[in-house]
Amino acid sequence: MKLAALYTEDAGVPALHVAVEDGFAAVDELAAAGGAPELGGLHDVGELYARGPAAVGRLRELASGAQPRVSQAGARYAPPVLRPGKIICVGLNYADHIAESRTVKPDRIVLFAKFPSCLVGHGDPIRYPAITTELDYEGELAVVIGREARSVPVDSALDYVGGYTVINDVSARDLQGTEPQWIRGKALDTFAPLGPVVLDAAAAPPVAEMRLRTLVNGEVRQDASCAQMITGVPELIAYISNGITLEPGDIIATGTPSGVAMGMNPPKWLQPGDKVSIEITAIGELVNTVAAAH
């Protein structure tokens, strides 16, 4: 099962949809037809997960016989999670990215945060802010938390994953490198494109079998197996939840492999008009174009 938050017709608020065949079915319509009021009125994946595992299981049942009402070509995407309580990002989690960053493997897991205001959906522009001249991309696998996780042991950590999606950890390298905190370097508006869909954890292959590719204007920049992560998803969930309660809809961005603009000689910084495409096995392709900020 794949889930998307889509804008339909003139609605200003997105609604949760299920991917079926070559399109999408509205969860509201499935809920009404299937006598499942507990699934009504959902706008995004976070709201679904907050209603509990029984609601997710019921939606899986209804999705199996659904017919598409919205075509993929006609879909307008919102971020599949609209207002996560937390977007926790992992830095320096691939050895080859550490090497291209000209640094050393950290002694401890590196965490930083983005804000919900960073989020944009598939097809939305990444705004190039006037306060940077070194705009960069980072293709990453994102974990969406499915239920409350507090002090979770490693061996059961995957039980708390609701699904997986694609995130672009957009970065302003000049701000990141010259300011003592990474807030402006990592968390400016539109600096976290997310989507296009969330792949249900029950249908997902093992993370080690997923492959990530990032293309800029059709040129492959990143191409790596997610098995190359230094710290895997279970260990990340266990580490973060030890002191930070993870809630349904929270997002963990698991780090990026090599191939970012900063690591090139000379760096190939993003420019207005550039198209960034990030593909991850079984999930899909997240595409965003850079636009000059006004």
PDB file of C-alpha atoms in Angstrom:
ATOM      1  CA  MET A   1       0.000   0.000   0.000  1.00  0.00           C
ATOM      2  CA  LYS A   2       1.192   3.471  -0.953  1.00  0.00           C
ATOM      3  CA  LEU A   3      -0.379   6.613   0.497  1.00  0.00           C
ATOM      4  CA  ALA A   4      -0.412  10.182  -0.795  1.00  0.00           C
ATOM      5  CA  ALA A   5      -1.871  13.511   0.318  1.00  0.00           C
ATOM      6  CA  LEU A   6      -3.457  15.055  -2.764  1.00  0.00           C
ATOM      7  CA  TYR A   7      -5.207  18.307  -3.553  1.00  0.00           C
ATOM      8  CA  THR A   8      -8.422  17.620  -5.430  1.00  0.00           C
ATOM      9  CA  GLU A   9     -10.352  20.055  -7.618  1.00  0.00           C
ATOM     10  CA  ASP A  10     -10.399  23.444  -5.887  1.00  0.00           C
ATOM     11  CA  ALA A  11      -9.942  22.135  -2.361  1.00  0.00           C
ATOM     12  CA  GLY A  12      -7.396  24.132  -0.424  1.00  0.00           C
ATOM     13  CA  VAL A  13      -6.739  21.270   1.975  1.00  0.00           C
ATOM     14  CA  PRO A  14      -5.317  17.934   0.802  1.00  0.00           C
ATOM     15  CA  ALA A  15      -6.998  14.600   1.404  1.00  0.00           C
ATOM     16  CA  LEU A  16      -5.441  11.203   1.981  1.00  0.00           C
ATOM     17  CA  HIS A  17      -5.437   8.880  -1.035  1.00  0.00           C
ATOM     18  CA  VAL A  18      -4.312   5.313  -1.714  1.00  0.00           C
ATOM     19  CA  ALA A  19      -2.322   4.475  -4.828  1.00  0.00           C
ATOM     20  CA  VAL A  20      -4.127   1.889  -6.950  1.00  0.00           C
ATOM     21  CA  GLU A  21      -3.089   0.674 -10.401  1.00  0.00           C
ATOM     22  CA  ASP A  22      -2.066   3.818 -12.327  1.00  0.00           C
ATOM     23  CA  GLY A  23      -3.855   6.341 -10.125  1.00  0.00           C
ATOM     24  CA  PHE A  24      -5.284   7.098  -6.697  1.00  0.00           C
ATOM     25  CA  ALA A  25      -8.466   6.450  -4.735  1.00  0.00           C
ATOM     26  CA  ALA A  26      -9.697   8.854  -2.051  1.00  0.00           C
ATOM     27  CA  VAL A  27      -9.710   7.322   1.421  1.00  0.00           C
ATOM     28  CA  ASP A  28     -12.896   9.266   2.243  1.00  0.00           C
ATOM     29  CA  GLU A  29     -14.723   7.467  -0.574  1.00  0.00           C
ATOM     30  CA  LEU A  30     -13.343   4.078   0.455  1.00  0.00           C
ATOM     31  CA  ALA A  31     -14.383   4.731   4.061  1.00  0.00           C
ATOM     32  CA  ALA A  32     -17.925   5.685   3.065  1.00  0.00           C
ATOM     33  CA  ALA A  33     -18.361   2.712   0.741  1.00  0.00           C
ATOM     34  CA  GLY A  34     -16.799   0.265   3.171  1.00  0.00           C
ATOM     35  CA  GLY A  35     -18.609   1.400   6.293  1.00  0.00           C
ATOM     36  CA  ALA A  36     -15.414   2.544   7.985  1.00  0.00           C
ATOM     37  CA  PRO A  37     -16.150   5.914   9.652  1.00  0.00           C
ATOM     38  CA  GLU A  38     -12.873   5.670  11.568  1.00  0.00           C
ATOM     39  CA  LEU A  39     -11.108   6.416   8.265  1.00  0.00           C
ATOM     40  CA  GLY A  40     -13.137   9.508   7.358  1.00  0.00           C
ATOM     41  CA  GLY A  41     -11.720  13.015   7.131  1.00  0.00           C
ATOM     42  CA  LEU A  42      -8.042  12.081   6.880  1.00  0.00           C
ATOM     43  CA  HIS A  43      -5.769  14.671   5.300  1.00  0.00           C
ATOM     44  CA  ASP A  44      -2.379  12.975   5.515  1.00  0.00           C
ATOM     45  CA  VAL A  45      -0.458   9.923   6.647  1.00  0.00           C
ATOM     46  CA  GLY A  46       0.283  11.348  10.083  1.00  0.00           C
ATOM     47  CA  GLU A  47      -3.427  11.591  10.859  1.00  0.00           C
ATOM     48  CA  LEU A  48      -3.927   7.987   9.743  1.00  0.00           C
ATOM     49  CA  TYR A  49      -1.153   6.692  11.991  1.00  0.00           C
ATOM     50  CA  ALA A  50      -2.520   8.704  14.917  1.00  0.00           C
ATOM     51  CA  ARG A  51      -5.779   6.735  14.642  1.00  0.00           C
ATOM     52  CA  GLY A  52      -3.927   3.535  15.443  1.00  0.00           C
ATOM     53  CA  PRO A  53      -2.899   0.207  13.909  1.00  0.00           C
ATOM     54  CA  ALA A  54      -6.508  -0.986  13.544  1.00  0.00           C
ATOM     55  CA  ALA A  55      -7.276   1.946  11.245  1.00  0.00           C
ATOM     56  CA  VAL A  56      -4.202   1.203   9.141  1.00  0.00           C
ATOM     57  CA  GLY A  57      -5.195  -2.447   8.895  1.00  0.00           C
ATOM     58  CA  ARG A  58      -8.740  -1.565   7.853  1.00  0.00           C
ATOM     59  CA  LEU A  59      -7.410   0.747   5.137  1.00  0.00           C
ATOM     60  CA  ARG A  60      -5.209  -2.053   3.792  1.00  0.00           C
ATOM     61  CA  GLU A  61      -8.332  -4.178   3.439  1.00  0.00           C
ATOM     62  CA  LEU A  62     -10.293  -1.466   1.641  1.00  0.00           C
ATOM     63  CA  ALA A  63      -7.371  -0.567  -0.618  1.00  0.00           C
ATOM     64  CA  SER A  64      -7.122  -4.072  -2.028  1.00  0.00           C
ATOM     65  CA  GLY A  65     -10.272  -3.641  -4.095  1.00  0.00           C
ATOM     66  CA  ALA A  66     -10.116   0.091  -4.791  1.00  0.00           C
ATOM     67  CA  GLN A  67     -10.460   1.672  -8.213  1.00  0.00           C
ATOM     68  CA  PRO A  68      -8.538   4.818  -9.234  1.00  0.00           C
ATOM     69  CA  ARG A  69     -10.491   8.062  -9.371  1.00  0.00           C
ATOM     70  CA  VAL A  70      -7.465  10.376  -9.817  1.00  0.00           C
ATOM     71  CA  SER A  71      -4.815   9.706 -12.464  1.00  0.00           C
ATOM     72  CA  GLN A  72      -1.146   9.935 -11.632  1.00  0.00           C
ATOM     73  CA  ALA A  73      -0.736  12.577 -14.333  1.00  0.00           C
ATOM     74  CA  GLY A  74      -3.542  14.676 -12.870  1.00  0.00           C
ATOM     75  CA  ALA A  75      -2.497  14.406  -9.229  1.00  0.00           C
ATOM     76  CA  ARG A  76      -1.407  17.487  -7.266  1.00  0.00           C
ATOM     77  CA  TYR A  77       0.732  16.377  -4.364  1.00  0.00           C
ATOM     78  CA  ALA A  78       1.103  17.789  -0.889  1.00  0.00           C
ATOM     79  CA  PRO A  79       3.761  16.434   1.457  1.00  0.00           C
ATOM     80  CA  PRO A  80       2.399  13.054   2.583  1.00  0.00           C
ATOM     81  CA  VAL A  81       2.914  14.197   6.180  1.00  0.00           C
ATOM     82  CA  LEU A  82       1.695  17.777   6.535  1.00  0.00           C
ATOM     83  CA  ARG A  83       2.646  18.862  10.054  1.00  0.00           C
ATOM     84  CA  PRO A  84       4.975  16.376  11.711  1.00  0.00           C
ATOM     85  CA  GLY A  85       5.833  17.137  15.297  1.00  0.00           C
ATOM     86  CA  LYS A  86       9.473  16.409  14.524  1.00  0.00           C
ATOM     87  CA  ILE A  87      11.735  16.120  11.494  1.00  0.00           C
ATOM     88  CA  ILE A  88      14.924  14.576  12.843  1.00  0.00           C
ATOM     89  CA  CYS A  89      17.822  14.333  10.409  1.00  0.00           C
ATOM     90  CA  VAL A  90      20.918  12.167  10.628  1.00  0.00           C
ATOM     91  CA  GLY A  91      24.235  13.610   9.519  1.00  0.00           C
ATOM     92  CA  LEU A  92      27.299  11.777   8.230  1.00  0.00           C
ATOM     93  CA  ASN A  93      25.656   8.344   8.044  1.00  0.00           C
ATOM     94  CA  TYR A  94      27.414   7.087   4.881  1.00  0.00           C
ATOM     95  CA  ALA A  95      31.189   6.558   4.847  1.00  0.00           C
ATOM     96  CA  ASP A  96      31.625   7.861   1.300  1.00  0.00           C
ATOM     97  CA  HIS A  97      29.749  11.069   2.155  1.00  0.00           C
ATOM     98  CA  ILE A  98      32.011  11.549   5.180  1.00  0.00           C
ATOM     99  CA  ALA A  99      35.010  11.241   2.851  1.00  0.00           C
ATOM    100  CA  GLU A 100      33.681  13.750   0.296  1.00  0.00           C
ATOM    101  CA  SER A 101      32.872  16.139   3.161  1.00  0.00           C
ATOM    102  CA  ARG A 102      36.563  15.999   4.102  1.00  0.00           C
ATOM    103  CA  THR A 103      35.797  15.071   7.686  1.00  0.00           C
ATOM    104  CA  VAL A 104      36.129  12.006   9.896  1.00  0.00           C
ATOM    105  CA  LYS A 105      33.568   9.524  11.148  1.00  0.00           C
ATOM    106  CA  PRO A 106      31.956  11.051  14.237  1.00  0.00           C
ATOM    107  CA  ASP A 107      32.264   9.286  17.573  1.00  0.00           C
ATOM    108  CA  ARG A 108      28.505   9.622  18.126  1.00  0.00           C
ATOM    109  CA  ILE A 109      25.418   9.781  15.938  1.00  0.00           C
ATOM    110  CA  VAL A 110      24.945  13.271  14.503  1.00  0.00           C
ATOM    111  CA  LEU A 111      21.387  14.630  14.724  1.00  0.00           C
ATOM    112  CA  PHE A 112      19.853  17.930  13.652  1.00  0.00           C
ATOM    113  CA  ALA A 113      16.321  19.104  12.968  1.00  0.00           C
ATOM    114  CA  LYS A 114      14.210  20.681  10.286  1.00  0.00           C
ATOM    115  CA  PHE A 115      10.836  22.368  10.737  1.00  0.00           C
ATOM    116  CA  PRO A 116       7.413  21.636   9.204  1.00  0.00           C
ATOM    117  CA  SER A 117       7.817  24.917   7.275  1.00  0.00           C
ATOM    118  CA  CYS A 118      10.613  23.202   5.334  1.00  0.00           C
ATOM    119  CA  LEU A 119       8.206  20.721   3.784  1.00  0.00           C
ATOM    120  CA  VAL A 120       6.997  20.870   0.186  1.00  0.00           C
ATOM    121  CA  GLY A 121       5.451  18.168  -1.945  1.00  0.00           C
ATOM    122  CA  HIS A 122       6.424  16.370  -5.110  1.00  0.00           C
ATOM    123  CA  GLY A 123       6.375  18.882  -7.964  1.00  0.00           C
ATOM    124  CA  ASP A 124       6.615  21.947  -5.719  1.00  0.00           C
ATOM    125  CA  PRO A 125       9.504  24.394  -6.182  1.00  0.00           C
ATOM    126  CA  ILE A 126      12.576  24.539  -3.995  1.00  0.00           C
ATOM    127  CA  ARG A 127      13.051  28.250  -3.394  1.00  0.00           C
ATOM    128  CA  TYR A 128      16.588  29.543  -3.848  1.00  0.00           C
ATOM    129  CA  PRO A 129      16.940  32.086  -1.039  1.00  0.00           C
ATOM    130  CA  ALA A 130      18.932  35.258  -1.601  1.00  0.00           C
ATOM    131  CA  ILE A 131      20.976  34.612   1.565  1.00  0.00           C
ATOM    132  CA  THR A 132      22.935  31.724   0.017  1.00  0.00           C
ATOM    133  CA  THR A 133      25.039  31.108  -3.073  1.00  0.00           C
ATOM    134  CA  GLU A 134      25.800  27.448  -2.279  1.00  0.00           C
ATOM    135  CA  LEU A 135      22.535  25.538  -2.596  1.00  0.00           C
ATOM    136  CA  ASP A 136      22.909  21.762  -2.357  1.00  0.00           C
ATOM    137  CA  TYR A 137      20.769  18.607  -2.441  1.00  0.00           C
ATOM    138  CA  GLU A 138      20.882  15.430  -0.357  1.00  0.00           C
ATOM    139  CA  GLY A 139      18.742  12.479  -1.405  1.00  0.00           C
ATOM    140  CA  GLU A 140      17.690  10.426   1.607  1.00  0.00           C
ATOM    141  CA  LEU A 141      15.406   7.644   2.756  1.00  0.00           C
ATOM    142  CA  ALA A 142      12.878   8.968   5.268  1.00  0.00           C
ATOM    143  CA  VAL A 143      11.216   6.871   7.951  1.00  0.00           C
ATOM    144  CA  VAL A 144       7.705   7.853   9.035  1.00  0.00           C
ATOM    145  CA  ILE A 145       6.904   6.776  12.586  1.00  0.00           C
ATOM    146  CA  GLY A 146       3.658   4.811  12.874  1.00  0.00           C
ATOM    147  CA  ARG A 147       3.045   4.746  16.628  1.00  0.00           C
ATOM    148  CA  GLU A 148       4.428   6.294  19.779  1.00  0.00           C
ATOM    149  CA  ALA A 149       7.977   5.176  20.455  1.00  0.00           C
ATOM    150  CA  ARG A 150       9.711   5.813  23.766  1.00  0.00           C
ATOM    151  CA  SER A 151      12.924   4.054  24.845  1.00  0.00           C
ATOM    152  CA  VAL A 152      12.469   1.423  22.137  1.00  0.00           C
ATOM    153  CA  PRO A 153      14.935  -1.500  22.020  1.00  0.00           C
ATOM    154  CA  VAL A 154      16.755  -2.134  18.762  1.00  0.00           C
ATOM    155  CA  ASP A 155      15.268  -5.586  18.227  1.00  0.00           C
ATOM    156  CA  SER A 156      11.684  -4.259  18.129  1.00  0.00           C
ATOM    157  CA  ALA A 157      12.339  -0.820  16.633  1.00  0.00           C
ATOM    158  CA  LEU A 158      10.993  -1.653  13.169  1.00  0.00           C
ATOM    159  CA  ASP A 159       7.589  -2.353  14.747  1.00  0.00           C
ATOM    160  CA  TYR A 160       7.259   1.412  15.189  1.00  0.00           C
ATOM    161  CA  VAL A 161       7.789   2.262  11.511  1.00  0.00           C
ATOM    162  CA  GLY A 162       4.594   3.223   9.700  1.00  0.00           C
ATOM    163  CA  GLY A 163       6.202   3.614   6.308  1.00  0.00           C
ATOM    164  CA  TYR A 164       9.007   4.962   4.179  1.00  0.00           C
ATOM    165  CA  THR A 165       9.270   7.894   1.800  1.00  0.00           C
ATOM    166  CA  VAL A 166      11.825  10.078   0.014  1.00  0.00           C
ATOM    167  CA  ILE A 167      13.208  13.327   1.396  1.00  0.00           C
ATOM    168  CA  ASN A 168      15.598  15.903  -0.032  1.00  0.00           C
ATOM    169  CA  ASP A 169      17.722  17.421   2.743  1.00  0.00           C
ATOM    170  CA  VAL A 170      18.292  20.699   0.887  1.00  0.00           C
ATOM    171  CA  SER A 171      21.224  22.612   2.358  1.00  0.00           C
ATOM    172  CA  ALA A 172      22.774  26.070   2.131  1.00  0.00           C
ATOM    173  CA  ARG A 173      26.410  25.067   2.525  1.00  0.00           C
ATOM    174  CA  ASP A 174      27.810  28.545   3.058  1.00  0.00           C
ATOM    175  CA  LEU A 175      25.419  29.126   5.959  1.00  0.00           C
ATOM    176  CA  GLN A 176      25.937  25.626   7.310  1.00  0.00           C
ATOM    177  CA  GLY A 177      29.714  26.027   7.281  1.00  0.00           C
ATOM    178  CA  THR A 178      29.998  29.517   8.727  1.00  0.00           C
ATOM    179  CA  GLU A 179      27.330  29.567  11.451  1.00  0.00           C
ATOM    180  CA  PRO A 180      27.697  27.738  14.798  1.00  0.00           C
ATOM    181  CA  GLN A 181      24.281  26.079  14.462  1.00  0.00           C
ATOM    182  CA  TRP A 182      22.870  24.440  11.320  1.00  0.00           C
ATOM    183  CA  ILE A 183      19.400  25.980  11.601  1.00  0.00           C
ATOM    184  CA  ARG A 184      19.684  28.376   8.668  1.00  0.00           C
ATOM    185  CA  GLY A 185      21.935  26.055   6.697  1.00  0.00           C
ATOM    186  CA  LYS A 186      19.406  23.235   6.867  1.00  0.00           C
ATOM    187  CA  ALA A 187      15.963  24.549   7.807  1.00  0.00           C
ATOM    188  CA  LEU A 188      15.025  27.406   5.499  1.00  0.00           C
ATOM    189  CA  ASP A 189      11.616  27.376   3.835  1.00  0.00           C
ATOM    190  CA  THR A 190      11.171  24.583   1.224  1.00  0.00           C
ATOM    191  CA  PHE A 191      14.353  22.824   2.370  1.00  0.00           C
ATOM    192  CA  ALA A 192      12.624  19.448   2.850  1.00  0.00           C
ATOM    193  CA  PRO A 193      10.777  18.195  -0.236  1.00  0.00           C
ATOM    194  CA  LEU A 194       8.970  15.001   0.799  1.00  0.00           C
ATOM    195  CA  GLY A 195       7.116  12.268  -1.098  1.00  0.00           C
ATOM    196  CA  PRO A 196       5.591  11.592  -3.481  1.00  0.00           C
ATOM    197  CA  VAL A 197       4.073   8.750  -1.455  1.00  0.00           C
ATOM    198  CA  VAL A 198       4.596   6.834   1.770  1.00  0.00           C
ATOM    199  CA  LEU A 199       5.194   3.136   1.225  1.00  0.00           C
ATOM    200  CA  ASP A 200       3.453   1.103   3.934  1.00  0.00           C
ATOM    201  CA  ALA A 201       6.054  -0.670   6.069  1.00  0.00           C
ATOM    202  CA  ALA A 202       4.118  -3.934   5.666  1.00  0.00           C
ATOM    203  CA  ALA A 203       4.726  -3.802   1.904  1.00  0.00           C
ATOM    204  CA  ALA A 204       8.279  -2.467   1.973  1.00  0.00           C
ATOM    205  CA  PRO A 205      11.387  -4.486   1.152  1.00  0.00           C
ATOM    206  CA  PRO A 206      14.151  -4.554   3.760  1.00  0.00           C
ATOM    207  CA  VAL A 207      15.959  -1.210   3.872  1.00  0.00           C
ATOM    208  CA  ALA A 208      19.196  -2.946   2.906  1.00  0.00           C
ATOM    209  CA  GLU A 209      17.569  -3.886  -0.418  1.00  0.00           C
ATOM    210  CA  MET A 210      16.573  -0.315  -1.249  1.00  0.00           C
ATOM    211  CA  ARG A 211      18.685   1.753  -3.630  1.00  0.00           C
ATOM    212  CA  LEU A 212      18.796   5.539  -3.828  1.00  0.00           C
ATOM    213  CA  ARG A 213      19.598   7.611  -6.911  1.00  0.00           C
ATOM    214  CA  THR A 214      19.657  11.385  -7.236  1.00  0.00           C
ATOM    215  CA  LEU A 215      19.695  13.080 -10.638  1.00  0.00           C
ATOM    216  CA  VAL A 216      20.122  16.774 -11.397  1.00  0.00           C
ATOM    217  CA  ASN A 217      18.854  17.728 -14.855  1.00  0.00           C
ATOM    218  CA  GLY A 218      19.059  14.041 -15.787  1.00  0.00           C
ATOM    219  CA  GLU A 219      22.672  13.588 -14.651  1.00  0.00           C
ATOM    220  CA  VAL A 220      23.146  10.893 -12.013  1.00  0.00           C
ATOM    221  CA  ARG A 221      24.806  12.444  -8.984  1.00  0.00           C
ATOM    222  CA  GLN A 222      24.093   9.898  -6.233  1.00  0.00           C
ATOM    223  CA  ASP A 223      23.705   6.134  -6.626  1.00  0.00           C
ATOM    224  CA  ALA A 224      24.028   3.952  -3.535  1.00  0.00           C
ATOM    225  CA  SER A 225      22.491   1.099  -1.616  1.00  0.00           C
ATOM    226  CA  CYS A 226      20.782   2.016   1.646  1.00  0.00           C
ATOM    227  CA  ALA A 227      22.698  -0.957   3.069  1.00  0.00           C
ATOM    228  CA  GLN A 228      25.695   1.394   3.211  1.00  0.00           C
ATOM    229  CA  MET A 229      24.235   3.324   6.156  1.00  0.00           C
ATOM    230  CA  ILE A 230      26.628   3.342   9.088  1.00  0.00           C
ATOM    231  CA  THR A 231      23.778   3.331  11.601  1.00  0.00           C
ATOM    232  CA  GLY A 232      20.698   1.435  10.458  1.00  0.00           C
ATOM    233  CA  VAL A 233      17.048   2.323  10.927  1.00  0.00           C
ATOM    234  CA  PRO A 234      16.449   0.165  14.038  1.00  0.00           C
ATOM    235  CA  GLU A 235      19.494   1.629  15.773  1.00  0.00           C
ATOM    236  CA  LEU A 236      18.444   5.176  14.859  1.00  0.00           C
ATOM    237  CA  ILE A 237      14.949   4.703  16.263  1.00  0.00           C
ATOM    238  CA  ALA A 238      16.338   3.203  19.460  1.00  0.00           C
ATOM    239  CA  TYR A 239      18.900   5.986  19.860  1.00  0.00           C
ATOM    240  CA  ILE A 240      16.480   8.842  19.198  1.00  0.00           C
ATOM    241  CA  SER A 241      13.609   7.421  21.263  1.00  0.00           C
ATOM    242  CA  ASN A 242      15.874   7.183  24.286  1.00  0.00           C
ATOM    243  CA  GLY A 243      14.917  10.605  25.615  1.00  0.00           C
ATOM    244  CA  ILE A 244      12.868  11.940  22.677  1.00  0.00           C
ATOM    245  CA  THR A 245       9.407  10.432  22.325  1.00  0.00           C
ATOM    246  CA  LEU A 246       8.646   9.746  18.679  1.00  0.00           C
ATOM    247  CA  GLU A 247       5.001  10.220  17.738  1.00  0.00           C
ATOM    248  CA  PRO A 248       2.868   9.093  14.772  1.00  0.00           C
ATOM    249  CA  GLY A 249       3.858  11.077  11.690  1.00  0.00           C
ATOM    250  CA  ASP A 250       7.289  12.080  12.961  1.00  0.00           C
ATOM    251  CA  ILE A 251       9.995  11.822  10.295  1.00  0.00           C
ATOM    252  CA  ILE A 252      13.553  10.544  10.504  1.00  0.00           C
ATOM    253  CA  ALA A 253      15.793  11.438   7.534  1.00  0.00           C
ATOM    254  CA  THR A 254      18.458   8.737   7.559  1.00  0.00           C
ATOM    255  CA  GLY A 255      21.392  10.504   5.893  1.00  0.00           C
ATOM    256  CA  THR A 256      22.790  10.872   2.394  1.00  0.00           C
ATOM    257  CA  PRO A 257      25.446   9.005   0.386  1.00  0.00           C
ATOM    258  CA  SER A 258      28.200  10.633  -1.649  1.00  0.00           C
ATOM    259  CA  GLY A 259      27.573  12.686  -4.749  1.00  0.00           C
ATOM    260  CA  VAL A 260      26.369  15.973  -3.305  1.00  0.00           C
ATOM    261  CA  ALA A 261      27.406  19.219  -4.994  1.00  0.00           C
ATOM    262  CA  MET A 262      29.705  20.163  -2.122  1.00  0.00           C
ATOM    263  CA  GLY A 263      31.863  17.091  -2.769  1.00  0.00           C
ATOM    264  CA  MET A 264      32.583  17.916  -6.419  1.00  0.00           C
ATOM    265  CA  ASN A 265      35.623  19.750  -7.727  1.00  0.00           C
ATOM    266  CA  PRO A 266      34.512  22.354  -8.492  1.00  0.00           C
ATOM    267  CA  PRO A 267      31.170  22.144  -6.657  1.00  0.00           C
ATOM    268  CA  LYS A 268      28.098  22.024  -8.897  1.00  0.00           C
ATOM    269  CA  TRP A 269      25.723  24.112  -6.781  1.00  0.00           C
ATOM    270  CA  LEU A 270      22.052  24.081  -7.661  1.00  0.00           C
ATOM    271  CA  GLN A 271      20.809  26.990  -9.770  1.00  0.00           C
ATOM    272  CA  PRO A 272      17.325  28.309 -10.545  1.00  0.00           C
ATOM    273  CA  GLY A 273      15.742  26.064 -13.148  1.00  0.00           C
ATOM    274  CA  ASP A 274      17.584  22.903 -12.079  1.00  0.00           C
ATOM    275  CA  LYS A 275      15.444  19.784 -11.687  1.00  0.00           C
ATOM    276  CA  VAL A 276      16.300  17.441  -8.813  1.00  0.00           C
ATOM    277  CA  SER A 277      14.948  13.879  -8.980  1.00  0.00           C
ATOM    278  CA  ILE A 278      15.427  11.379  -6.163  1.00  0.00           C
ATOM    279  CA  GLU A 279      14.457   7.729  -6.688  1.00  0.00           C
ATOM    280  CA  ILE A 280      14.277   5.007  -4.042  1.00  0.00           C
ATOM    281  CA  THR A 281      13.454   1.375  -4.749  1.00  0.00           C
ATOM    282  CA  ALA A 282       9.765   0.486  -4.291  1.00  0.00           C
ATOM    283  CA  ILE A 283       8.810   3.998  -3.177  1.00  0.00           C
ATOM    284  CA  GLY A 284       9.050   6.146  -6.304  1.00  0.00           C
ATOM    285  CA  GLU A 285      10.569   9.368  -7.556  1.00  0.00           C
ATOM    286  CA  LEU A 286      10.489  12.759  -5.846  1.00  0.00           C
ATOM    287  CA  VAL A 287      10.957  15.608  -8.344  1.00  0.00           C
ATOM    288  CA  ASN A 288      11.357  19.303  -7.565  1.00  0.00           C
ATOM    289  CA  THR A 289      12.659  22.266  -9.546  1.00  0.00           C
ATOM    290  CA  VAL A 290      14.697  25.111  -8.098  1.00  0.00           C
ATOM    291  CA  ALA A 291      13.078  28.538  -8.334  1.00  0.00           C
ATOM    292  CA  ALA A 292      14.502  31.919  -7.434  1.00  0.00           C
ATOM    293  CA  ALA A 293      12.940  33.277  -4.242  1.00  0.00           C
ATOM    294  CA  HIS A 294      11.070  36.562  -4.540  1.00  0.00           C
TER     295      HIS A 294
END
